[in-house]
Amino acid sequence: QVHLAESGGGLVQPGGSLTLSCTMPGLNLDYYGIGWFRQAPGKEREGVSCIITLNKLTYYADSVKGRFTISADEAKNTVYLQMNSLKPEDTAVYFCAANPFILCDMDRLTDFSTWGQGTQVTISS
């Protein structure tokens, strides 16, 4: 059974940085699209970034392009989300999720069959 676990959230000031990790013990990353999503209070869950390690493709929401970077360490079964120049509107619970169709359509949340528990990211001075 696929199991995902996020870590690395916290409280940072605007303009700061955080790196989130999503570990997936025993999972071959090449068989999945791995996405990062976030959900702020009172808002719908939205896609942030996604990676397909099989063909080295990455995807980003317009709101985070140029600030966030997704990467993967296949030897560690871990996907990272490096977040720079953080803004208060980035405050949310961040989730990672696995898509067994090896796709990264972040509008199709139901295609991501397995989700982590989430990690809180708060941007505030």
mmCIF file of C-alpha atoms in Angstrom:
data_model
loop_
_atom_site.group_PDB
_atom_site.id
_atom_site.type_symbol
_atom_site.label_atom_id
_atom_site.label_comp_id
_atom_site.label_asym_id
_atom_site.label_seq_id
_atom_site.Cartn_x
_atom_site.Cartn_y
_atom_site.Cartn_z
ATOM 1 C CA GLN A 1 0.000 0.000 0.000
ATOM 2 C CA VAL A 2 1.316 3.425 -0.962
ATOM 3 C CA HIS A 3 2.016 5.700 1.979
ATOM 4 C CA LEU A 4 3.043 9.347 1.711
ATOM 5 C CA ALA A 5 4.303 11.568 4.517
ATOM 6 C CA GLU A 6 4.936 15.315 4.312
ATOM 7 C CA SER A 7 7.330 17.254 6.500
ATOM 8 C CA GLY A 8 9.068 20.608 6.619
ATOM 9 C CA GLY A 9 6.209 22.986 7.248
ATOM 10 C CA GLY A 10 6.428 25.825 9.715
ATOM 11 C CA LEU A 11 6.124 29.528 10.372
ATOM 12 C CA VAL A 12 8.272 31.912 8.356
ATOM 13 C CA GLN A 13 8.258 35.611 7.637
ATOM 14 C CA PRO A 14 7.258 37.010 4.250
ATOM 15 C CA GLY A 15 10.143 36.707 1.838
ATOM 16 C CA GLY A 16 11.486 33.661 3.612
ATOM 17 C CA SER A 17 12.005 30.110 2.402
ATOM 18 C CA LEU A 18 10.940 26.600 3.310
ATOM 19 C CA THR A 19 11.578 23.189 1.844
ATOM 20 C CA LEU A 20 8.860 20.585 2.096
ATOM 21 C CA SER A 21 9.576 16.871 1.786
ATOM 22 C CA CYS A 22 7.274 14.075 0.732
ATOM 23 C CA THR A 23 8.607 10.622 1.514
ATOM 24 C CA MET A 24 7.150 7.503 -0.049
ATOM 25 C CA PRO A 25 8.810 4.371 1.336
ATOM 26 C CA GLY A 26 8.982 1.548 -1.146
ATOM 27 C CA LEU A 27 7.388 3.478 -3.967
ATOM 28 C CA ASN A 28 9.046 3.652 -7.386
ATOM 29 C CA LEU A 29 8.651 7.292 -8.344
ATOM 30 C CA ASP A 30 8.818 6.449 -12.049
ATOM 31 C CA TYR A 31 5.414 4.793 -11.784
ATOM 32 C CA TYR A 32 3.627 7.918 -10.507
ATOM 33 C CA GLY A 33 3.077 11.586 -11.027
ATOM 34 C CA ILE A 34 3.745 13.236 -7.666
ATOM 35 C CA GLY A 35 1.978 16.478 -6.953
ATOM 36 C CA TRP A 36 1.988 19.134 -4.272
ATOM 37 C CA PHE A 37 -1.330 20.715 -3.413
ATOM 38 C CA ARG A 38 -2.411 23.240 -0.819
ATOM 39 C CA GLN A 39 -5.575 24.208 0.938
ATOM 40 C CA ALA A 40 -6.102 27.473 2.758
ATOM 41 C CA PRO A 41 -8.959 27.944 5.255
ATOM 42 C CA GLY A 42 -12.256 28.386 3.454
ATOM 43 C CA LYS A 43 -10.742 27.671 0.057
ATOM 44 C CA GLU A 44 -10.651 24.694 -2.264
ATOM 45 C CA ARG A 45 -7.602 22.510 -2.533
ATOM 46 C CA GLU A 46 -5.426 23.673 -5.415
ATOM 47 C CA GLY A 47 -2.491 22.275 -7.317
ATOM 48 C CA VAL A 48 0.878 23.886 -6.700
ATOM 49 C CA SER A 49 3.422 21.754 -8.525
ATOM 50 C CA CYS A 50 3.881 18.290 -9.939
ATOM 51 C CA ILE A 51 6.697 16.101 -11.197
ATOM 52 C CA ILE A 52 6.924 13.083 -13.454
ATOM 53 C CA THR A 53 10.346 11.593 -12.805
ATOM 54 C CA LEU A 54 10.004 9.092 -15.649
ATOM 55 C CA ASN A 55 10.478 11.819 -18.249
ATOM 56 C CA LYS A 56 11.816 14.616 -16.060
ATOM 57 C CA LEU A 57 8.776 16.861 -16.471
ATOM 58 C CA THR A 58 7.734 19.468 -13.936
ATOM 59 C CA TYR A 59 4.655 21.634 -13.696
ATOM 60 C CA TYR A 60 3.812 24.726 -11.667
ATOM 61 C CA ALA A 61 0.759 26.800 -10.894
ATOM 62 C CA ASP A 62 1.082 30.350 -12.218
ATOM 63 C CA SER A 63 0.964 31.694 -8.673
ATOM 64 C CA VAL A 64 4.223 29.956 -7.720
ATOM 65 C CA LYS A 65 6.223 29.981 -10.963
ATOM 66 C CA GLY A 66 9.673 31.394 -10.413
ATOM 67 C CA ARG A 67 9.390 31.017 -6.630
ATOM 68 C CA PHE A 68 8.851 27.294 -6.050
ATOM 69 C CA THR A 69 10.942 24.397 -7.347
ATOM 70 C CA ILE A 70 9.940 20.751 -7.303
ATOM 71 C CA SER A 71 12.575 18.025 -7.371
ATOM 72 C CA ALA A 72 12.968 14.347 -6.612
ATOM 73 C CA ASP A 73 15.565 12.095 -5.067
ATOM 74 C CA GLU A 74 14.614 8.689 -6.377
ATOM 75 C CA ALA A 75 17.173 6.910 -4.226
ATOM 76 C CA LYS A 76 15.432 8.331 -1.159
ATOM 77 C CA ASN A 77 11.889 7.956 -2.544
ATOM 78 C CA THR A 78 11.393 11.624 -1.726
ATOM 79 C CA VAL A 79 9.978 14.605 -3.580
ATOM 80 C CA TYR A 80 10.852 18.110 -2.417
ATOM 81 C CA LEU A 81 9.194 21.472 -2.810
ATOM 82 C CA GLN A 82 11.619 24.342 -2.370
ATOM 83 C CA MET A 83 9.618 27.485 -1.659
ATOM 84 C CA ASN A 84 11.281 30.890 -1.883
ATOM 85 C CA SER A 85 10.025 34.471 -1.653
ATOM 86 C CA LEU A 86 7.087 33.273 0.385
ATOM 87 C CA LYS A 87 4.004 35.457 0.654
ATOM 88 C CA PRO A 88 1.189 35.527 3.206
ATOM 89 C CA GLU A 89 -1.118 34.120 0.526
ATOM 90 C CA ASP A 90 1.029 30.983 0.441
ATOM 91 C CA THR A 91 -0.293 30.140 3.898
ATOM 92 C CA ALA A 92 -2.063 26.784 3.711
ATOM 93 C CA VAL A 93 -1.841 23.128 4.552
ATOM 94 C CA TYR A 94 0.354 21.515 1.923
ATOM 95 C CA PHE A 95 -0.285 17.970 0.761
ATOM 96 C CA CYS A 96 1.593 15.645 -1.521
ATOM 97 C CA ALA A 97 -0.256 13.077 -3.590
ATOM 98 C CA ALA A 98 0.512 10.260 -6.023
ATOM 99 C CA ASN A 99 -1.089 9.799 -9.448
ATOM 100 C CA PRO A 100 -0.773 6.193 -10.675
ATOM 101 C CA PHE A 101 -1.567 7.271 -14.229
ATOM 102 C CA ILE A 102 1.861 8.967 -14.365
ATOM 103 C CA LEU A 103 0.167 12.252 -15.179
ATOM 104 C CA CYS A 104 0.257 15.740 -13.699
ATOM 105 C CA ASP A 105 -3.122 17.276 -14.453
ATOM 106 C CA MET A 106 -3.449 19.150 -11.173
ATOM 107 C CA ASP A 107 -7.058 20.065 -11.969
ATOM 108 C CA ARG A 108 -8.016 16.407 -11.722
ATOM 109 C CA LEU A 109 -7.523 15.866 -8.002
ATOM 110 C CA THR A 110 -9.404 12.575 -8.102
ATOM 111 C CA ASP A 111 -6.683 11.095 -10.331
ATOM 112 C CA PHE A 112 -4.316 11.405 -7.380
ATOM 113 C CA SER A 113 -5.261 8.256 -5.540
ATOM 114 C CA THR A 114 -3.079 8.539 -2.455
ATOM 115 C CA TRP A 115 -2.579 11.577 -0.246
ATOM 116 C CA GLY A 116 -0.434 12.460 2.708
ATOM 117 C CA GLN A 117 -1.755 13.989 5.913
ATOM 118 C CA GLY A 118 -0.483 17.463 5.112
ATOM 119 C CA THR A 119 1.920 19.931 6.689
ATOM 120 C CA GLN A 120 1.037 23.450 7.783
ATOM 121 C CA VAL A 121 2.850 26.383 6.179
ATOM 122 C CA THR A 122 2.233 29.802 7.722
ATOM 123 C CA ILE A 123 3.678 33.001 6.316
ATOM 124 C CA SER A 124 3.382 35.853 8.740
ATOM 125 C CA SER A 125 5.418 38.629 10.261
#
